[in-house]
PDB file of C-alpha atoms in Angstrom:
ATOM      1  CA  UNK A   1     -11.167  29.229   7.155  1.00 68.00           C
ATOM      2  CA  UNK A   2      -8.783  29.577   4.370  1.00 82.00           C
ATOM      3  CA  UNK A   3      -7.786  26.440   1.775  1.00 84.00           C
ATOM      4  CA  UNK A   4      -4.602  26.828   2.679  1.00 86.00           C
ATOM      5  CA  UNK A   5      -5.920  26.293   6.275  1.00 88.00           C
ATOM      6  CA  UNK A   6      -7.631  23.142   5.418  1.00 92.00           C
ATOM      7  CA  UNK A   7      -4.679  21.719   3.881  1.00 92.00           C
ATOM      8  CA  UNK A   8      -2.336  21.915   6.555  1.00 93.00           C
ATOM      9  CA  UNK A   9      -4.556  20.241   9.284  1.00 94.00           C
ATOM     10  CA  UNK A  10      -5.707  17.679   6.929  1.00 95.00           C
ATOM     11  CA  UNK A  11      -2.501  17.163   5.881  1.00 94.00           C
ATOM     12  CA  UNK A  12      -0.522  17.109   9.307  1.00 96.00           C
ATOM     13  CA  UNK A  13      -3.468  14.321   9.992  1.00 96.00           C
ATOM     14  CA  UNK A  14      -3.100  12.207   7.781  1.00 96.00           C
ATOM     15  CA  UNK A  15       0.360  12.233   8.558  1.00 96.00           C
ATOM     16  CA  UNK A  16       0.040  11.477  11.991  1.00 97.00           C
ATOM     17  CA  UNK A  17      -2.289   8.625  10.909  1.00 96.00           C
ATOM     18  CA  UNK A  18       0.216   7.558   8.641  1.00 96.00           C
ATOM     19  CA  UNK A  19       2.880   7.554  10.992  1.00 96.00           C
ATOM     20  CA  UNK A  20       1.300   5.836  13.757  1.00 95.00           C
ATOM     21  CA  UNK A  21      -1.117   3.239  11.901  1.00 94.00           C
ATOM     22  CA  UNK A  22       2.390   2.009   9.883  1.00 96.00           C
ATOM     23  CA  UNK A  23       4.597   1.861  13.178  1.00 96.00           C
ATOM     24  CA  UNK A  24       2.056   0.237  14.358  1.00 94.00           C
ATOM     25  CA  UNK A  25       1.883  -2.157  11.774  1.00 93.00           C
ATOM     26  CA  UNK A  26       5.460  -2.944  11.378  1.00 95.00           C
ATOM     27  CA  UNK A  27       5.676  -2.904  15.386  1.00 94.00           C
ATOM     28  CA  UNK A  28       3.083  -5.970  15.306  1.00 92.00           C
ATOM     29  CA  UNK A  29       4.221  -8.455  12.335  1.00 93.00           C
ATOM     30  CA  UNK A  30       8.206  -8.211  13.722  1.00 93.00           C
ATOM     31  CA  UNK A  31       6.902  -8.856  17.657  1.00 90.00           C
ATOM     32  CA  UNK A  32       4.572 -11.101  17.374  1.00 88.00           C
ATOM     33  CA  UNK A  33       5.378 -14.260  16.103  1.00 87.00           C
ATOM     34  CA  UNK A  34       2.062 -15.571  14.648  1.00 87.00           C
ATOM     35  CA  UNK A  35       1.958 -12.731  11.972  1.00 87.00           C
ATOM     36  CA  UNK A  36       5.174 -13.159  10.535  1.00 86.00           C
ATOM     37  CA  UNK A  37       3.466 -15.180   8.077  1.00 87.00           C
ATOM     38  CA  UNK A  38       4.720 -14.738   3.975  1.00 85.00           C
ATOM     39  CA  UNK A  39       1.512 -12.651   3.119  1.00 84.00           C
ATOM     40  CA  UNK A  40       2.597 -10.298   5.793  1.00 90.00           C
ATOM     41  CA  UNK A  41       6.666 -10.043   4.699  1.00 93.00           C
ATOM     42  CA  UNK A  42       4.900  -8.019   1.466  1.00 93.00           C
ATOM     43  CA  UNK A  43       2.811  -5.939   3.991  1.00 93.00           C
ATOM     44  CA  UNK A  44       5.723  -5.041   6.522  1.00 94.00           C
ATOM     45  CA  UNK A  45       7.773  -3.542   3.238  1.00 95.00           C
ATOM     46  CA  UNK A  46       4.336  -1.675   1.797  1.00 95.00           C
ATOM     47  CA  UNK A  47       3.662  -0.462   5.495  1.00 95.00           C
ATOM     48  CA  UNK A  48       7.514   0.728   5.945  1.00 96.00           C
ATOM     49  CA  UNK A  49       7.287   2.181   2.724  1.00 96.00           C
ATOM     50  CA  UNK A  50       3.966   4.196   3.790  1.00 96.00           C
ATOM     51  CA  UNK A  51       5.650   5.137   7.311  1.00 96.00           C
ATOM     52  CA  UNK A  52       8.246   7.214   4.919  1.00 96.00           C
ATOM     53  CA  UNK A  53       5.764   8.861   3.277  1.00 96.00           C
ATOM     54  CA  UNK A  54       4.115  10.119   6.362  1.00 95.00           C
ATOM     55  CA  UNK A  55       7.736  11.336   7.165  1.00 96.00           C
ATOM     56  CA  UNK A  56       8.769  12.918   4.167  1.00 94.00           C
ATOM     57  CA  UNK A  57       5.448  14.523   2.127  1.00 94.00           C
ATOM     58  CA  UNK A  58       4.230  17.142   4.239  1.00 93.00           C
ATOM     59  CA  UNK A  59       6.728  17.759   7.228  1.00 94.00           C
ATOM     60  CA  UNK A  60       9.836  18.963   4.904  1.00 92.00           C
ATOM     61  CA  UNK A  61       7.109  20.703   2.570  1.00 91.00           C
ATOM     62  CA  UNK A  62       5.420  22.811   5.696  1.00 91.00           C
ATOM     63  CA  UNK A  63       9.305  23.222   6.482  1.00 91.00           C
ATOM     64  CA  UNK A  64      10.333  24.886   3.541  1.00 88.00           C
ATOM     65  CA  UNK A  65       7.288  27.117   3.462  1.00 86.00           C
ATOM     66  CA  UNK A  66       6.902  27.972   7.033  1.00 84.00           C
ATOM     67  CA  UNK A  67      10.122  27.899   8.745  1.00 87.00           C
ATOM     68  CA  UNK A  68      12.926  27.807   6.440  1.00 83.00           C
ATOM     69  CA  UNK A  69      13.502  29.447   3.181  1.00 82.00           C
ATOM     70  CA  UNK A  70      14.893  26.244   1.121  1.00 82.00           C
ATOM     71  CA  UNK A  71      17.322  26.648  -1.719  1.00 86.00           C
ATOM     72  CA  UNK A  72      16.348  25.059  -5.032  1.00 85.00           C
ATOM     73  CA  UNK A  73      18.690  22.120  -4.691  1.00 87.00           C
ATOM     74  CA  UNK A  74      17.170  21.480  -1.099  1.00 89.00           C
ATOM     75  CA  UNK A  75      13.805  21.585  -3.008  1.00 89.00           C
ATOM     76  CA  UNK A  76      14.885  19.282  -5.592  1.00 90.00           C
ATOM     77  CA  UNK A  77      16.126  17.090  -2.723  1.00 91.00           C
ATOM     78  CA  UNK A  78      12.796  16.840  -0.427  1.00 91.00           C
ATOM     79  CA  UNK A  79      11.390  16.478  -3.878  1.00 91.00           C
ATOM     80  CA  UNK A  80      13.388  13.476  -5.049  1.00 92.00           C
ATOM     81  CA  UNK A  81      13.045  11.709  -1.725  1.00 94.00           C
ATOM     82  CA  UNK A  82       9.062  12.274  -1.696  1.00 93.00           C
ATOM     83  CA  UNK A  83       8.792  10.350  -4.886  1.00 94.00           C
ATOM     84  CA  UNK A  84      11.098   7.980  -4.259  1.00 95.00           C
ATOM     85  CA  UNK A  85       8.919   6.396  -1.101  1.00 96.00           C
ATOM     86  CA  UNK A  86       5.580   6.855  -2.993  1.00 95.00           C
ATOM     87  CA  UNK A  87       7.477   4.888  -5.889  1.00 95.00           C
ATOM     88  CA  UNK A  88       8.250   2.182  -3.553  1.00 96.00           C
ATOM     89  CA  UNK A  89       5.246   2.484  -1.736  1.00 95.00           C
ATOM     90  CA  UNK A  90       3.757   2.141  -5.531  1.00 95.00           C
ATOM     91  CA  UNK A  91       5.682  -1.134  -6.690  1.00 95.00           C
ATOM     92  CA  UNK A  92       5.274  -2.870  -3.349  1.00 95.00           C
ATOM     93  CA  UNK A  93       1.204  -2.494  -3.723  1.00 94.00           C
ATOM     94  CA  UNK A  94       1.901  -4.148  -7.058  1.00 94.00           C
ATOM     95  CA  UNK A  95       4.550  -6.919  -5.436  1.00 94.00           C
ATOM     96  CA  UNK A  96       1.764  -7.782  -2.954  1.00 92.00           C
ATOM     97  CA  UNK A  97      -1.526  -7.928  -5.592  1.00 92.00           C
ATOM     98  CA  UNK A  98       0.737 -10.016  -7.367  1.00 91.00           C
ATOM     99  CA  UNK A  99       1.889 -12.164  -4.822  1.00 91.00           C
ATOM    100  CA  UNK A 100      -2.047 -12.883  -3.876  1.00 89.00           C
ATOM    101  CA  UNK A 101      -3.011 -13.162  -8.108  1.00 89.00           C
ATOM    102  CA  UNK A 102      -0.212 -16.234  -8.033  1.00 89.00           C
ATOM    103  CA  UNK A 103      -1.662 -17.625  -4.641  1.00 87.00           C
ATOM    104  CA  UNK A 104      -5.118 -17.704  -6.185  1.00 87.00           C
ATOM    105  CA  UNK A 105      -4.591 -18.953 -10.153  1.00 87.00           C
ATOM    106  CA  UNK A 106      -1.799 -21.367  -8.859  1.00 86.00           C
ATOM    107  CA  UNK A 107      -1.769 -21.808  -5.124  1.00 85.00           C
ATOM    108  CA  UNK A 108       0.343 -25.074  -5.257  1.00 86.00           C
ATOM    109  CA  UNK A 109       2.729 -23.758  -7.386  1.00 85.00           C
ATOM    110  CA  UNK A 110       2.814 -20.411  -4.915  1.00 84.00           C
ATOM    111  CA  UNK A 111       3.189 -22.550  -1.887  1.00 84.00           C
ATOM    112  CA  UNK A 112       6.104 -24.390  -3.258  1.00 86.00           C
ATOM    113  CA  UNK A 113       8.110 -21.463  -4.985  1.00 85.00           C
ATOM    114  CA  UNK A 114       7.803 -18.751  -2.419  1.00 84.00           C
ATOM    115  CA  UNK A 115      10.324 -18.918   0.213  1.00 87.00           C
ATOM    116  CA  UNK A 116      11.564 -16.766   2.284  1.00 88.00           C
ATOM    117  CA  UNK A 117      14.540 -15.483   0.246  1.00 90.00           C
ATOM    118  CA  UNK A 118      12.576 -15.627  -2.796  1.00 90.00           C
ATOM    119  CA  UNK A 119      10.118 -12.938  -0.934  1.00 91.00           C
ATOM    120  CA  UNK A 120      13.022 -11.190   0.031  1.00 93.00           C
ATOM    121  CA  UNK A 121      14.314 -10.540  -3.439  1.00 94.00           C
ATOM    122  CA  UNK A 122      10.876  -9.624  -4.627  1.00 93.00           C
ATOM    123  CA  UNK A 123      10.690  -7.058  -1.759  1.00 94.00           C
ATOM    124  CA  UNK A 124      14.106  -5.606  -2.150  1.00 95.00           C
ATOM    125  CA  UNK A 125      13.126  -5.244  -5.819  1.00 95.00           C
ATOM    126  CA  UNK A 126       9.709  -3.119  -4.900  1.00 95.00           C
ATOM    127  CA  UNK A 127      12.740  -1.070  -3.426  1.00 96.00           C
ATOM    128  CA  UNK A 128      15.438  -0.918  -6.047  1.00 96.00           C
ATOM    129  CA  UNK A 129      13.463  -0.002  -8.723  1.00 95.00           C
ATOM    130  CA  UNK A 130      12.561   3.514  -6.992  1.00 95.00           C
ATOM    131  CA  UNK A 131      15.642   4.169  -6.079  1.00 96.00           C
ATOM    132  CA  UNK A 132      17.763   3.030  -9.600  1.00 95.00           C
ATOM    133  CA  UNK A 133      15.255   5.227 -11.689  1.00 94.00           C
ATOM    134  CA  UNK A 134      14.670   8.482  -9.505  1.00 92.00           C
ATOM    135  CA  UNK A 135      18.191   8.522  -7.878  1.00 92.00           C
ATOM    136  CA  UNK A 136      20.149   7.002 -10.099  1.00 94.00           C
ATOM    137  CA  UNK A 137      19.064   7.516 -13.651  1.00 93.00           C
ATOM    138  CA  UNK A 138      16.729  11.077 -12.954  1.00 93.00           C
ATOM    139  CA  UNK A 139      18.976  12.850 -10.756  1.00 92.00           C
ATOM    140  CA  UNK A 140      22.490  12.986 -12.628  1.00 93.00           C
ATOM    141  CA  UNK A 141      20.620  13.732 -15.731  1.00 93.00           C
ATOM    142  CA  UNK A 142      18.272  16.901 -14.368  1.00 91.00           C
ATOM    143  CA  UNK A 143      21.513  18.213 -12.735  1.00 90.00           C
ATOM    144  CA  UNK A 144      22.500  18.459 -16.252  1.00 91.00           C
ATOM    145  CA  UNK A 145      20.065  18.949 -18.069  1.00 90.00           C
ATOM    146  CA  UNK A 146      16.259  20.206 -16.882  1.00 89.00           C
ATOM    147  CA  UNK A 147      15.068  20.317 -19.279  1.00 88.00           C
ATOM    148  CA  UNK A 148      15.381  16.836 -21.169  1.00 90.00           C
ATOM    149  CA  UNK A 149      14.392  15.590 -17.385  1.00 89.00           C
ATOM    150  CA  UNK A 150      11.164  17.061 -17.347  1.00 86.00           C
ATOM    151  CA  UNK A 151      10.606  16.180 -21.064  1.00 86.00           C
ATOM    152  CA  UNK A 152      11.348  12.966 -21.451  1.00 89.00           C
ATOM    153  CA  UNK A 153      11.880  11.313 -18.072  1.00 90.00           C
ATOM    154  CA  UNK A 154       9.150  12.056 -16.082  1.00 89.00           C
ATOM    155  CA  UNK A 155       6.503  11.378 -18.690  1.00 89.00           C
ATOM    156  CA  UNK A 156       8.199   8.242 -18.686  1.00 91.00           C
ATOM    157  CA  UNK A 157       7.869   7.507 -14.588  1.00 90.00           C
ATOM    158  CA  UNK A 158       3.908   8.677 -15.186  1.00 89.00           C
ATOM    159  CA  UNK A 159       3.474   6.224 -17.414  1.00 90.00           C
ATOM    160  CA  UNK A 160       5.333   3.594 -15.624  1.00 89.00           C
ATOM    161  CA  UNK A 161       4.589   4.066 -11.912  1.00 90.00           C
ATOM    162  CA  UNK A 162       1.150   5.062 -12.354  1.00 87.00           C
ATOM    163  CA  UNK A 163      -0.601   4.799 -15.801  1.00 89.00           C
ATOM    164  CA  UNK A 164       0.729   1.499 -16.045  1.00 90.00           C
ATOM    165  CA  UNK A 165       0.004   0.652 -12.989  1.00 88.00           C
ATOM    166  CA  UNK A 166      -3.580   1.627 -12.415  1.00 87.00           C
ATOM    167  CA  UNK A 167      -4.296  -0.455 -15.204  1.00 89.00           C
ATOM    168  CA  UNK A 168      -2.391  -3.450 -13.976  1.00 90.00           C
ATOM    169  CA  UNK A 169      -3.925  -3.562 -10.210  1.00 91.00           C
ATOM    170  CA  UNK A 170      -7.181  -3.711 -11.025  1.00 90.00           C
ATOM    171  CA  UNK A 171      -6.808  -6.333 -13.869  1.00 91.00           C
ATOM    172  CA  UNK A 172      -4.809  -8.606 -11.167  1.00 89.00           C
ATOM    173  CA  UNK A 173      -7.720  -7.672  -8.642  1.00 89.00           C
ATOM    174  CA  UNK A 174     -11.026  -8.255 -10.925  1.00 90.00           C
ATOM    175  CA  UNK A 175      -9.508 -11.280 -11.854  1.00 88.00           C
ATOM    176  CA  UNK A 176      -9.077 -13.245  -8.819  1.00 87.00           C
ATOM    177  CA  UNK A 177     -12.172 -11.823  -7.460  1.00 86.00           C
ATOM    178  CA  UNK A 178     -13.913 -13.579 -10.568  1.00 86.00           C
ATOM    179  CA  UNK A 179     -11.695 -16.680  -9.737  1.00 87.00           C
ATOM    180  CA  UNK A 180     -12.639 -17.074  -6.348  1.00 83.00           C
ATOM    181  CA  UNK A 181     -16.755 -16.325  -7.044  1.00 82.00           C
ATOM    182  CA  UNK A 182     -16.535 -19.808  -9.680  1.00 83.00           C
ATOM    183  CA  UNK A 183     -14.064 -21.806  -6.330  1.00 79.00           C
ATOM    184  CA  UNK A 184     -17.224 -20.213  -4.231  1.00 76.00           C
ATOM    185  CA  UNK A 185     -20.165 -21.579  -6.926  1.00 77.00           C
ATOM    186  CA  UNK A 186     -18.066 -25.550  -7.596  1.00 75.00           C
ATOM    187  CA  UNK A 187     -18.008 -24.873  -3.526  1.00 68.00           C
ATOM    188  CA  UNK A 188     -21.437 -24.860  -3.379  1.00 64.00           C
ATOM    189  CA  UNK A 189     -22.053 -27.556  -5.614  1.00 62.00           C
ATOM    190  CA  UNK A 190     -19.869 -29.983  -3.760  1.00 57.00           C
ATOM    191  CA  UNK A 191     -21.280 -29.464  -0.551  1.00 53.00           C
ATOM    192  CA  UNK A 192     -24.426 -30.925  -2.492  1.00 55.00           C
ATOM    193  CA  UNK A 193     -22.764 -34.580  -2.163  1.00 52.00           C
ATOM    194  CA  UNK A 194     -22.460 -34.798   1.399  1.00 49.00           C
ATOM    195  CA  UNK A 195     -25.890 -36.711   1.263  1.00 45.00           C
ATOM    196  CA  UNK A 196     -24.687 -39.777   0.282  1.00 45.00           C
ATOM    197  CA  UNK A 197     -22.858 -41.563   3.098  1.00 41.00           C
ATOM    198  CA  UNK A 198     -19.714 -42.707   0.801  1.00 42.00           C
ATOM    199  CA  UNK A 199     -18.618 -39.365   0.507  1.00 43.00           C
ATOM    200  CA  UNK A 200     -17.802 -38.901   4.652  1.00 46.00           C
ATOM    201  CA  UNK A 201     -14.077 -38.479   3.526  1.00 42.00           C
ATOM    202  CA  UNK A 202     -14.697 -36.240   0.824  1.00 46.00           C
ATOM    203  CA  UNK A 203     -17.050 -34.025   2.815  1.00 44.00           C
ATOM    204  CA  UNK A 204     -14.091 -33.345   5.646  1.00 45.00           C
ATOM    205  CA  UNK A 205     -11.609 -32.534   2.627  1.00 43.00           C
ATOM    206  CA  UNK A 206     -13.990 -30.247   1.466  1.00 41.00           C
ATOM    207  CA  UNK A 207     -14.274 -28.830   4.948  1.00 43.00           C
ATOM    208  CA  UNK A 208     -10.666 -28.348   5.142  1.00 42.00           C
ATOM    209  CA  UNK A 209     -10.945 -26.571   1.506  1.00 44.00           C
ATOM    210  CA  UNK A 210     -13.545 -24.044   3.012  1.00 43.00           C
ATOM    211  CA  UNK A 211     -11.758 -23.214   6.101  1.00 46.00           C
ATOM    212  CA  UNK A 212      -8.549 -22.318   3.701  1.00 48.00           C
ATOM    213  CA  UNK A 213     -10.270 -20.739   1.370  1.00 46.00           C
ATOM    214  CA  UNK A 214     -12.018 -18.634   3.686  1.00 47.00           C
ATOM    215  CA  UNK A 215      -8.400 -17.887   4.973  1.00 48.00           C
ATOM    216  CA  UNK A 216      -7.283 -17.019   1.668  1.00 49.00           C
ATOM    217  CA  UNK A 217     -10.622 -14.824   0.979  1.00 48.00           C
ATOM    218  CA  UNK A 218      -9.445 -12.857   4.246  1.00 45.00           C
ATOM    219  CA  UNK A 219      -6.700 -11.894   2.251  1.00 69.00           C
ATOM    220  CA  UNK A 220      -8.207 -11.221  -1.201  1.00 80.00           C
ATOM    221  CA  UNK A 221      -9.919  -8.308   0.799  1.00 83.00           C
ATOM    222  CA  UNK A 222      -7.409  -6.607   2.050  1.00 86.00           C
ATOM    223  CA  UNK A 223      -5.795  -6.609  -1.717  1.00 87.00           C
ATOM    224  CA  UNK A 224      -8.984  -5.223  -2.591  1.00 89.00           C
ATOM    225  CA  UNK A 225      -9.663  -2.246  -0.359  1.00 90.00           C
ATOM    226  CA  UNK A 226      -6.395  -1.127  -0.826  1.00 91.00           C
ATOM    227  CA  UNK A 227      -5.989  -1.446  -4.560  1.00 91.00           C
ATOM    228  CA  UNK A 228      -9.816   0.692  -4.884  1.00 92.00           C
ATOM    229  CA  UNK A 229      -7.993   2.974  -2.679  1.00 91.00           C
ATOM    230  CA  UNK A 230      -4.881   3.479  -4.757  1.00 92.00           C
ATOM    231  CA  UNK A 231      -6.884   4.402  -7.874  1.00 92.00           C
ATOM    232  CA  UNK A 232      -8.834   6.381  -5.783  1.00 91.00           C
ATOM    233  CA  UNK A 233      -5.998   8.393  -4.401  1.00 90.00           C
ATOM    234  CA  UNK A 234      -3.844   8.319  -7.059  1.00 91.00           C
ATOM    235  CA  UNK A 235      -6.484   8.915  -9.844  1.00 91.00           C
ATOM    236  CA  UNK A 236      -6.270  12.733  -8.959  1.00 92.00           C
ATOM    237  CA  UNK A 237      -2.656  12.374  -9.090  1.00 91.00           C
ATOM    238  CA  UNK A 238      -2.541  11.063 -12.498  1.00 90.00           C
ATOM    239  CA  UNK A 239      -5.090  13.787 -13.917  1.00 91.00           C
ATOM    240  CA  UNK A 240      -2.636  17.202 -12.688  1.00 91.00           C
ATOM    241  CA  UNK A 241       0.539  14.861 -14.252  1.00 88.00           C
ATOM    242  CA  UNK A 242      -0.919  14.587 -17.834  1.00 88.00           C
ATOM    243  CA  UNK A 243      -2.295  18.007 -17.259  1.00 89.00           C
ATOM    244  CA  UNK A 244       1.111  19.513 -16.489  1.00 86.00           C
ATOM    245  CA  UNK A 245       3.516  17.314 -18.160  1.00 83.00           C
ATOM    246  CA  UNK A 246       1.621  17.744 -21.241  1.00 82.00           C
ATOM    247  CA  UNK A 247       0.091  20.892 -20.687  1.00 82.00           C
ATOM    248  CA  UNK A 248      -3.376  20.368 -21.860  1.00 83.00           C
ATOM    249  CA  UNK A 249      -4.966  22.170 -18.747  1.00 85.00           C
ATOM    250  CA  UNK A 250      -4.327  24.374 -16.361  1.00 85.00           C
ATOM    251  CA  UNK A 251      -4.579  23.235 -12.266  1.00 87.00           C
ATOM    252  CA  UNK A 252      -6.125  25.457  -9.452  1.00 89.00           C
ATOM    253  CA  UNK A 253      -4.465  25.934  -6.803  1.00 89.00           C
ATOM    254  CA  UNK A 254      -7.375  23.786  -4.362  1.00 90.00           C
ATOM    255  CA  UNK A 255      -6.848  20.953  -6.501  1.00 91.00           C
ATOM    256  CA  UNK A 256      -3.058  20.232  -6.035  1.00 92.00           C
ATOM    257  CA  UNK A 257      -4.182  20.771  -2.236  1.00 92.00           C
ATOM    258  CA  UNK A 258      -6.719  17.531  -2.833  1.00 93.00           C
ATOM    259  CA  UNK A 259      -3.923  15.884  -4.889  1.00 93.00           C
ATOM    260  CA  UNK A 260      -1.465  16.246  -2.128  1.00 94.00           C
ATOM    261  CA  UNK A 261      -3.594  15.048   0.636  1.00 95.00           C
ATOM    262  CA  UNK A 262      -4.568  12.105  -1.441  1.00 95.00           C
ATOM    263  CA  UNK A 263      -0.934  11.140  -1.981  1.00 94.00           C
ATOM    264  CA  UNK A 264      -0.773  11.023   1.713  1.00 96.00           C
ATOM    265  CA  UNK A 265      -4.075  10.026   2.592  1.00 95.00           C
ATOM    266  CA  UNK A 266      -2.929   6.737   0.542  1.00 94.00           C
ATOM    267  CA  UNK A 267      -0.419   5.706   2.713  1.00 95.00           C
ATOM    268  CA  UNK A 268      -2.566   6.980   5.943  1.00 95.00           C
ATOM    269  CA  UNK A 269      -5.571   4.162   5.196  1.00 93.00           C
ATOM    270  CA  UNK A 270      -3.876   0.952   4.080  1.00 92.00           C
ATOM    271  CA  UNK A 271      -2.843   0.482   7.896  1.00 91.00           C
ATOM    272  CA  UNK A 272      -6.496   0.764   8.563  1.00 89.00           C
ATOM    273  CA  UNK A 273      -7.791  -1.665   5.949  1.00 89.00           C
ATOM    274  CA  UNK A 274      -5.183  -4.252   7.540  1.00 86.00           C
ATOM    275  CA  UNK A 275      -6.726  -3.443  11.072  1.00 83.00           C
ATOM    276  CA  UNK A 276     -10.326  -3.812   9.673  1.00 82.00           C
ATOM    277  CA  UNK A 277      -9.818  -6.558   6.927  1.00 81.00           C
ATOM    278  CA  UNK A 278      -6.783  -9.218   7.934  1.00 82.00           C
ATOM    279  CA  UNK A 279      -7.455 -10.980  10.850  1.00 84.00           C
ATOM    280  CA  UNK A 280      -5.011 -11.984  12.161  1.00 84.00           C
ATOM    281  CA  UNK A 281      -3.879  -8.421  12.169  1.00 85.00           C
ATOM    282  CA  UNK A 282      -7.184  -7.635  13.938  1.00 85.00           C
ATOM    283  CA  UNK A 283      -6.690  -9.447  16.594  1.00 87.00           C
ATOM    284  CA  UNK A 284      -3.340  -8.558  17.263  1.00 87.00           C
ATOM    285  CA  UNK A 285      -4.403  -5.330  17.919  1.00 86.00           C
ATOM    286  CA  UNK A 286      -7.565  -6.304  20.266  1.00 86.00           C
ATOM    287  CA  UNK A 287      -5.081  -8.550  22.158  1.00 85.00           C
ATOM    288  CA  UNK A 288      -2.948  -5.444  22.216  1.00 81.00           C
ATOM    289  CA  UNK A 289      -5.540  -3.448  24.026  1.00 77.00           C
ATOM    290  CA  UNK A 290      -6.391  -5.934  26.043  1.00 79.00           C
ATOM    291  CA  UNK A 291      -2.667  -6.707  27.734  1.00 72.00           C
ATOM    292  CA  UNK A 292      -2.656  -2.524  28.039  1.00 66.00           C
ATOM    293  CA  UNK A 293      -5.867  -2.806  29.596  1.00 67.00           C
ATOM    294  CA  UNK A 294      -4.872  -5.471  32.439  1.00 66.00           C
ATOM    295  CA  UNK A 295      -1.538  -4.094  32.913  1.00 65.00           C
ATOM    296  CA  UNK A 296      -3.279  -1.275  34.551  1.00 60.00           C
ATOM    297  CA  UNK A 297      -3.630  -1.807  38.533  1.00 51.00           C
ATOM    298  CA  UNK A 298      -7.011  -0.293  39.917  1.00 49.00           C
ATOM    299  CA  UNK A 299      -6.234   1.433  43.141  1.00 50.00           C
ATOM    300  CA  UNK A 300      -7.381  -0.088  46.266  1.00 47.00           C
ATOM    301  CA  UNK A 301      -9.268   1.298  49.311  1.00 42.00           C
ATOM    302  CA  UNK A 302      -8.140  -0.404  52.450  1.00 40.00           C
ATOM    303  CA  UNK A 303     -10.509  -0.350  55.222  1.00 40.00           C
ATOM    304  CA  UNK A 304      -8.931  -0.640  58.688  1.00 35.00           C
TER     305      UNK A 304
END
């Protein structure tokens, strides 16, 4: 079997993971009432920003190559919307692991400043950012000029949406990791006073603490798999950009095949991590299969 082989049915499943995990995803936290919870207002954007990459990497690309013989603009078209949802997808990842960075270096001031409209702003930014620099600011200016585009402008959206950015996630990540292992050791060592009988009250708060900040761990997970899974994917990514924008290397053919599927793959796994990692998104899903499970009627024998 060929590369190109490989690539396709890789890539057509990963899509089809994509697809379904992040329907599935959205499909639970706007359903079911118990999961629209502000964490998961940053993970419904992220996940509908995955679901359009699933739609719009490989289907219009096996489209033009198989099916259709695309014109350049329609090229430059599938192109521009590609990168636009991995952009988004991109700078909601980043909206989220900072979301969860402010929840653990200043969780009272988190809980008190982030409403509802205030996540809404921060979500619809994740979005407009995309959309004012690929649409807005590339697109006019490589219709006049390609070459200026691909000099100046999209060294500048490597730098930004993923040099800058790969640097940025797992500095926000390693950091509240390393703040919640010292909340985890002064844990520890306040448990140690529940000897004494005068500290009954405190020992319940500190309960309480745990329970939350077991909660709140739950969370730090999720940020975690998924960030090491960005770098992963996108690490590959950021290697054939510097080598092409730059050119400093050349790229085989098999290796813009991996960097493609990783692209996708990207979007494909973060629905998993939230099925294996969060919870409460865990159990949606069990108590999903369970309901489909007893909906189904056994057939009966009657004896006469």
């Amino acid at each position: 079997m060929e590369a190109e082989d490989l690539y396709w049915i890789f890539g057509w499943l990963f899509t089809a993971v994509a697809i379904s995990g992040n329907t599935l995803v959205i499909y639970l936290i706007l359903a079911k009432r118990h999961l629209r919870k502000k964490p998961n207002w940053f993970i419904l954007s992220l996940a509908t920003a995955d679901l359009f990459v699933g739609f719009t990497y490989i289907p219009p690309f096996y489209a033009c190559r198989e099916w259709f013989s695309c014109s350049e603009h329609v090229w430059f078209v599938r192109k521009t919307i590609q990168w636009l949802f991995l952009y988004a997808s991109v700078c909601n990842l980043f909206i989220l692991t900072l979301d969860r960075y402010i929840a653990v270096t200043s969780p009272l001031k988190h809980k008190r400043c982030l409403t509802l409209g205030r996540i809404a702003i921060l979500a619809l930014t994740a979005w407009f950012i995309p959309v004012i620099f690929r649409v807005c600011i590339y697109t006019p200016i490589y219709l006049k000029n390609k070459e200026i585009a691909s000099k100046y402008l999209v060294p500048l959206f490597m730098v930004m949406f993923e040099f800058v950015l790969c640097i940025a996630l797992p500095f926000f990540t390693f950091r509240m990791v390393h703040i919640v292992r010292n909340l985890r050791k002064s844990r520890g060592n306040s448990e140690n006073l529940e000897h004494s009988s005068i500290m009954e009250l405190r020992s319940s708060t500190i309960r309480i603490h745990v329970s939350e900040e077991r909660r709140r761990n739950y969370n730090i997970n999720v940020v975690v798999c998924v960030v090491i899974l960005f770098i992963i994917c996108y690490s590959v990514n950021l290697y054939t950009s510097v080598c092409t924008v730059f050119n400093l290397c050349s790229i085989s053919q098999e290796l813009w095949y991996i960097r493609n599927l990783l692209l996708v793959a990207n979007s494909a796994l973060n629905p998993v991590a939230y099925a294996l990692l969060k919870r409460d998104m865990k159990r949606a899903i069990l108590a999903l299969g369970r309901s489909k499970s007893n909906n189904q009627v056994s057939p009966v024998s009657v004896v006469n």
